[in-house]
GROMACS .gro file of C-alpha atoms in nm:
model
  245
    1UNK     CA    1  24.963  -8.808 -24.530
    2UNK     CA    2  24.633  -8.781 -24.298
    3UNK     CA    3  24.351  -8.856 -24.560
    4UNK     CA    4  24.133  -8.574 -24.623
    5UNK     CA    5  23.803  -8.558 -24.357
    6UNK     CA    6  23.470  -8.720 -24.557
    7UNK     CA    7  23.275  -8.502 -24.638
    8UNK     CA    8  22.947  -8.694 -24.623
    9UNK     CA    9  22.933  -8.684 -24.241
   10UNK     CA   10  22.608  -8.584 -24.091
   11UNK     CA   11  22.593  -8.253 -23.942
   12UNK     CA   12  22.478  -8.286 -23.573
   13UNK     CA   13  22.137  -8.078 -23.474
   14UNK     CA   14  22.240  -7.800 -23.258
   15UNK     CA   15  22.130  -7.808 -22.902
   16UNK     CA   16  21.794  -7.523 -22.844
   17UNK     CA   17  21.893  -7.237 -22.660
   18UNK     CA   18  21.609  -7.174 -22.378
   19UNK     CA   19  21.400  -6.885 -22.310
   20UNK     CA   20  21.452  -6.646 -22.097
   21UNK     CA   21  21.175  -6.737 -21.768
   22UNK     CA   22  20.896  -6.455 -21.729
   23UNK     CA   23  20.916  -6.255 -21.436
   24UNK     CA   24  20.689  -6.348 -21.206
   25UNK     CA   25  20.384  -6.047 -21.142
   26UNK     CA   26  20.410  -5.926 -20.797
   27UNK     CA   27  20.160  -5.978 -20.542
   28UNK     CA   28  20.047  -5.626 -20.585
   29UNK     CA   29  20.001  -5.708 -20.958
   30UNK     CA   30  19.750  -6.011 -20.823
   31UNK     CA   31  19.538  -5.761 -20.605
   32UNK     CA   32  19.477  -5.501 -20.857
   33UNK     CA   33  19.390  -5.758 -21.131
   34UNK     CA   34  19.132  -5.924 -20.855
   35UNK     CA   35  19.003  -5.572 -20.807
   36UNK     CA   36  18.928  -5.496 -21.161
   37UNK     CA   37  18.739  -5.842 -21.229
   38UNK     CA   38  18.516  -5.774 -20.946
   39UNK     CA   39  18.473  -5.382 -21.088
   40UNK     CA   40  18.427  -5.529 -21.425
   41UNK     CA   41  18.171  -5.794 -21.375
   42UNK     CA   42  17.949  -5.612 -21.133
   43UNK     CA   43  17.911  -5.301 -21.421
   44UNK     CA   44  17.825  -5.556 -21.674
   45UNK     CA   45  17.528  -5.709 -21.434
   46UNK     CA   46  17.430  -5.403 -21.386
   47UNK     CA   47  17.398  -5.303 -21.721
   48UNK     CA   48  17.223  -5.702 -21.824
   49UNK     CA   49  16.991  -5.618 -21.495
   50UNK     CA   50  16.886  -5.288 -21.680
   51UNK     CA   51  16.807  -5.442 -22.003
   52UNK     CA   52  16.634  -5.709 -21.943
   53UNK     CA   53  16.444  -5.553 -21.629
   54UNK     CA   54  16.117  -5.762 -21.447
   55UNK     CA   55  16.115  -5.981 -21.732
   56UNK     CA   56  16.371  -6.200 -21.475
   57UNK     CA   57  16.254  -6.079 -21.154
   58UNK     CA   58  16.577  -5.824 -21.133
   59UNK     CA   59  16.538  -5.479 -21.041
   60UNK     CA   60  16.621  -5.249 -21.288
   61UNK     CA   61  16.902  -5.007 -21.179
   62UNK     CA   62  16.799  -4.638 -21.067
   63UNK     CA   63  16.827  -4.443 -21.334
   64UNK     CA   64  17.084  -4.090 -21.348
   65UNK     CA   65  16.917  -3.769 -21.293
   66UNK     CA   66  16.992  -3.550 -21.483
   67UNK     CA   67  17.164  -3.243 -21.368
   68UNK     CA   68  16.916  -3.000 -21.430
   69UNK     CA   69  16.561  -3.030 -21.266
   70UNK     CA   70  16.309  -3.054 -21.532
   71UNK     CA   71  15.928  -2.987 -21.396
   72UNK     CA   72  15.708  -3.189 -21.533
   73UNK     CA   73  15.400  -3.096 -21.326
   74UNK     CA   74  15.057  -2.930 -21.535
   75UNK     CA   75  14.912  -2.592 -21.416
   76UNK     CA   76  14.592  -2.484 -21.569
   77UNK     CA   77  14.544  -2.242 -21.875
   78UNK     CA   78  14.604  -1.928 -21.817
   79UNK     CA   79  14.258  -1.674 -21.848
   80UNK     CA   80  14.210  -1.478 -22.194
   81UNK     CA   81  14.361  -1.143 -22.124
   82UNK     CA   82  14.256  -0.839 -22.375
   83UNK     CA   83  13.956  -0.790 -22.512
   84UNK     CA   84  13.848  -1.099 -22.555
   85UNK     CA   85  13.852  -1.169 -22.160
   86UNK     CA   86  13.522  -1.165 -22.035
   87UNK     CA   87  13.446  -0.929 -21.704
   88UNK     CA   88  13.361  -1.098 -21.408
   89UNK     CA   89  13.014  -1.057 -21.283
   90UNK     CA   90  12.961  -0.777 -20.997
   91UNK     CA   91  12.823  -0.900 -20.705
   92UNK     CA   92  12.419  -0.843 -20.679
   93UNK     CA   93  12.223  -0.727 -20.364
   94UNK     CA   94  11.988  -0.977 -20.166
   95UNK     CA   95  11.649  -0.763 -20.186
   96UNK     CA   96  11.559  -0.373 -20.240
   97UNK     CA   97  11.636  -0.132 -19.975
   98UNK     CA   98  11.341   0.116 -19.841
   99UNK     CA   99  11.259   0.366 -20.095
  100UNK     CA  100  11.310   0.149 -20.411
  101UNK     CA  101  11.051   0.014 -20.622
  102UNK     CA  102  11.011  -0.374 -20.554
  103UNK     CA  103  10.841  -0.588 -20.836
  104UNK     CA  104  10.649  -0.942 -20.732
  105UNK     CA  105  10.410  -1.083 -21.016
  106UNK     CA  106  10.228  -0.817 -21.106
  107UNK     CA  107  10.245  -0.589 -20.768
  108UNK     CA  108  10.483  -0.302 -20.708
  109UNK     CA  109  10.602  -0.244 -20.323
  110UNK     CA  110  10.759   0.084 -20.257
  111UNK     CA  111  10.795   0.047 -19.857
  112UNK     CA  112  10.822   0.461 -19.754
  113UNK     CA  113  11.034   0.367 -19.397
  114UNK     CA  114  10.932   0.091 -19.108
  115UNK     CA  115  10.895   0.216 -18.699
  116UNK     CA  116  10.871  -0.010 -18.345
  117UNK     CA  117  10.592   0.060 -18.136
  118UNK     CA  118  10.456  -0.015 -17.811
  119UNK     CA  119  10.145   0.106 -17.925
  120UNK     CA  120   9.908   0.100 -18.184
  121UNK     CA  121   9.617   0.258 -18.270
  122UNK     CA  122   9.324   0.063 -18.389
  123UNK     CA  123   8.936   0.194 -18.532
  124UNK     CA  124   8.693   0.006 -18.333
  125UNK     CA  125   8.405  -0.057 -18.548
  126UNK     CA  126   8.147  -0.102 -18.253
  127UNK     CA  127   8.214   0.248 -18.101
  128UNK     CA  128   8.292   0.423 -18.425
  129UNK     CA  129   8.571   0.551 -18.237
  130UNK     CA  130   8.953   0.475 -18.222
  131UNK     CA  131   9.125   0.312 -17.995
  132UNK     CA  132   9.464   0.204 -17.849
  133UNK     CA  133   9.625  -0.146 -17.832
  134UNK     CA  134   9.986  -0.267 -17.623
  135UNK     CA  135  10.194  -0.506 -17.716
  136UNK     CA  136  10.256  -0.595 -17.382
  137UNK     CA  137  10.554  -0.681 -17.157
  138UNK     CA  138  10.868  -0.830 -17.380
  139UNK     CA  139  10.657  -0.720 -17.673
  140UNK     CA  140  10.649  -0.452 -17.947
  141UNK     CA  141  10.497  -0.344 -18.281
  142UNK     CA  142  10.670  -0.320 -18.619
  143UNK     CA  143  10.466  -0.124 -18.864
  144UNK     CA  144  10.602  -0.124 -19.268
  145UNK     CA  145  10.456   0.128 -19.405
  146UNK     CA  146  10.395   0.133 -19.773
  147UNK     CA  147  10.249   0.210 -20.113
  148UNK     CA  148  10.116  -0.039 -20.317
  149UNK     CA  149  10.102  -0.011 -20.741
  150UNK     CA  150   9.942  -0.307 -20.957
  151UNK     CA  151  10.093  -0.320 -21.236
  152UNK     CA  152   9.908  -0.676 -21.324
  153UNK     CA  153   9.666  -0.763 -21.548
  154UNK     CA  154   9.406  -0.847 -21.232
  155UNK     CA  155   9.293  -0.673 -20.978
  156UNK     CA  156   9.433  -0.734 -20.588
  157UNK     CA  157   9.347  -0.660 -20.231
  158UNK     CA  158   9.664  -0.549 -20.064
  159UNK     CA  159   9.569  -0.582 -19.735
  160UNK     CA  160   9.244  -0.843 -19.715
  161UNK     CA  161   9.157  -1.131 -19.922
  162UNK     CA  162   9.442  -1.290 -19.829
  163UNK     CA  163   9.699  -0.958 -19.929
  164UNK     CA  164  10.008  -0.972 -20.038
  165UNK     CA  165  10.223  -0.989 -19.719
  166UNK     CA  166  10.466  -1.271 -19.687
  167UNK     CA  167  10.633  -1.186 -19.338
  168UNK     CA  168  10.865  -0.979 -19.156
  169UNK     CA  169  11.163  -1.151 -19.095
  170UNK     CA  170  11.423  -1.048 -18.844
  171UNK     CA  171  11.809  -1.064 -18.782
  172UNK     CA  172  11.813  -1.419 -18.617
  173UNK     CA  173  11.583  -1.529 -18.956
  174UNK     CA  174  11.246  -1.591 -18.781
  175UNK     CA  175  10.996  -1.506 -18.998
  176UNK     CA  176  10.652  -1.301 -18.840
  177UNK     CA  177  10.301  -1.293 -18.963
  178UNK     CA  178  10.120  -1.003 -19.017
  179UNK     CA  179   9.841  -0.919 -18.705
  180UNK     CA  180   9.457  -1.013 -18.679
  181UNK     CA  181   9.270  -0.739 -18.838
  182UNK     CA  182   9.536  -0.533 -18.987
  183UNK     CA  183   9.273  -0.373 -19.159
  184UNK     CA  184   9.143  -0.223 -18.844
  185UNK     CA  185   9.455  -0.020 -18.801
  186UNK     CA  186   9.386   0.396 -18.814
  187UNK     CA  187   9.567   0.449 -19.147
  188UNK     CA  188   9.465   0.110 -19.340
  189UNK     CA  189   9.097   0.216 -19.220
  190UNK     CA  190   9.159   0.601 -19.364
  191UNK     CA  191   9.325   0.494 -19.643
  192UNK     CA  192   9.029   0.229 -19.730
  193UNK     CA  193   9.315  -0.029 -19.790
  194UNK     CA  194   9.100  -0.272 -19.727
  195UNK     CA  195   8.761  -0.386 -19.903
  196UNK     CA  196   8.795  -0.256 -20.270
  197UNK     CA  197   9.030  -0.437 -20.449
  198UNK     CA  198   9.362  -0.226 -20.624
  199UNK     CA  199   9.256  -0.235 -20.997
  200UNK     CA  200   9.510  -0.225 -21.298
  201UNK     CA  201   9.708   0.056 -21.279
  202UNK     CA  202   9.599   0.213 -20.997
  203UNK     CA  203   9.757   0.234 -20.628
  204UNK     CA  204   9.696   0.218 -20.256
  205UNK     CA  205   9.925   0.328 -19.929
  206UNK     CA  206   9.890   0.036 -19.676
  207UNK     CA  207  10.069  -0.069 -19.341
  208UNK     CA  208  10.120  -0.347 -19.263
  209UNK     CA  209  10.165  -0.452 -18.842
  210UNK     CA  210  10.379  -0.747 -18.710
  211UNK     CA  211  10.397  -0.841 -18.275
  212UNK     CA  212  10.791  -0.928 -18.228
  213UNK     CA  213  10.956  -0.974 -17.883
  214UNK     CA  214  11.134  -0.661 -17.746
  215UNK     CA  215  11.479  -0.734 -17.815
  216UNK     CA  216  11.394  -0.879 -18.167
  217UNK     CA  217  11.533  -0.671 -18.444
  218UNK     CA  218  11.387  -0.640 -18.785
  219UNK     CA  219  11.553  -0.738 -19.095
  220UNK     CA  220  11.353  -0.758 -19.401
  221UNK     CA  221  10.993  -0.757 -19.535
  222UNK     CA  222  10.881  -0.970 -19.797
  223UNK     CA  223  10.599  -1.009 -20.020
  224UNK     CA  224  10.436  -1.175 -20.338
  225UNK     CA  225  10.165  -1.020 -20.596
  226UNK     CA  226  10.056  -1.422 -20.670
  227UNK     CA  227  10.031  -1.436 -20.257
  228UNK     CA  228  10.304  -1.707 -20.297
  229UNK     CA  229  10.107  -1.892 -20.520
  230UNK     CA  230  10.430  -1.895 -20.788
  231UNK     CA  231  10.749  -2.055 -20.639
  232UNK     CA  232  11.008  -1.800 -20.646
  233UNK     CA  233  10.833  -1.480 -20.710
  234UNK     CA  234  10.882  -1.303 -20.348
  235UNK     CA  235  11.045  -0.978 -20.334
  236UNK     CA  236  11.259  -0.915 -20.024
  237UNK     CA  237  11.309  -0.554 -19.860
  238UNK     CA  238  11.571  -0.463 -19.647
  239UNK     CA  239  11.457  -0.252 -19.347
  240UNK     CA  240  11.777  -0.111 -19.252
  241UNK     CA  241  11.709   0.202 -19.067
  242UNK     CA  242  11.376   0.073 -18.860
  243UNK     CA  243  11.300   0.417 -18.625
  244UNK     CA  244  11.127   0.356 -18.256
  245UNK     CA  245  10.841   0.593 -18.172
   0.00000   0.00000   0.00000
């Protein structure tokens, strides 16, 4: 009879089964994965450049624009409109025109029309006769006539004493003085324009003679009731409309 088996024996450890082996990745599977590190890092530098900007020397990444232009330029106010916009001023005239009453410290001008001459007639005081002057060749006479009012507090000469002419300029801006002896013309020596003085409220009719070159034409007349003597204070009269006789 076989003697039962002990059973004390020591079980023997069982031999580990291995693992299956991992496929090895393809070398497609290598490329992509190469790719994506390279995508990956060079994001993440951009974003770390962005951040921490000049601080390191690194220029900051250009930032998106955004879809939609925004302007961000400034205009100007826009004016008040309605009533609370104020008109804009009318343009003024340079100077009075013939015919109008034109105010200098104290004198009023009103300048009845202006004529070219050759001639002009002149009292001469030795004969007691009148008399009559040329202007000569490339020459000509350009009488303003006028009517003088002072409306001052002092009295004036308007044609001696110094007057109240300032010049007759013409359309290239040269500016004439009055002639020698105006006073000796025929109408300031009928009209007594010269001698008595204009007093307060009173008035005179003077002319007043200027010598321009032939082809000069005349422009404007001016004048002062402080005979320039106050900066500012000469009137300017348009002689549009000068006749030749």
């Amino acid at each position: 009879m076989i003697p039962p088996k002990p059973t004390d024996e020591p079980t023997l450890p069982v031999a580990p089964v291995p693992a299956p082996a991992r496929p090895r990745p393809s070398r497609r599977a290598v490329v992509l994965v190469a790719v994506w590190t390279v995508l990956v890092a060079g994001v993440s530098s951009g974003i770390t450049a962005a951040v921490v900007g000049d601080s390191i020397g690194v220029t900051a990444a250009p930032a998106v624009s955004p879809s939609i232009w925004q302007d961000t330029r400034t205009y100007p106010a826009d004016p008040p409109q309605g009533p609370d916009a104020e008109p804009a001023p009318s343009p003024t005239v340079s100077g009075y025109a013939v015919g109008e009453k034109a105010k200098s410290s104290g004198a009023t001008v009103v300048v009845k029309k202006s004529r070219e001459s050759a001639t002009l007639t002149v009292f001469d005081a030795e004969s007691e006769a009148t008399k009559t002057l040329k202007a000569g060749e490339g020459a000509k006479y350009v009488i303003v006539e006028t009517t003088v009012y002072n409306d001052g507090t002092e009295s004036f000469d308007p044609v001696c004493g110094g007057g109240i002419s300032h010049g007759l300029i013409d359309a290239e801006g040269r500016t004439f003085d009055v002639i020698e002896d105006v006073y000796r013309v025929k109408d300031n020596h009928e009209a007594e324009a010269c001698g008595e003085e204009v007093q307060p409220g009173f008035k005179r009719d003077a002319v007043f003679v200027y010598k321009l070159p032939a082809d000069a034409r005349p422009a404007q007349w001016t004048f002062s009731g402080s005979r320039g003597s106050v900066e500012g204070d000469v009137a300017t009269v348009n002689l549009a409309g000068t006749t030749s006789s």
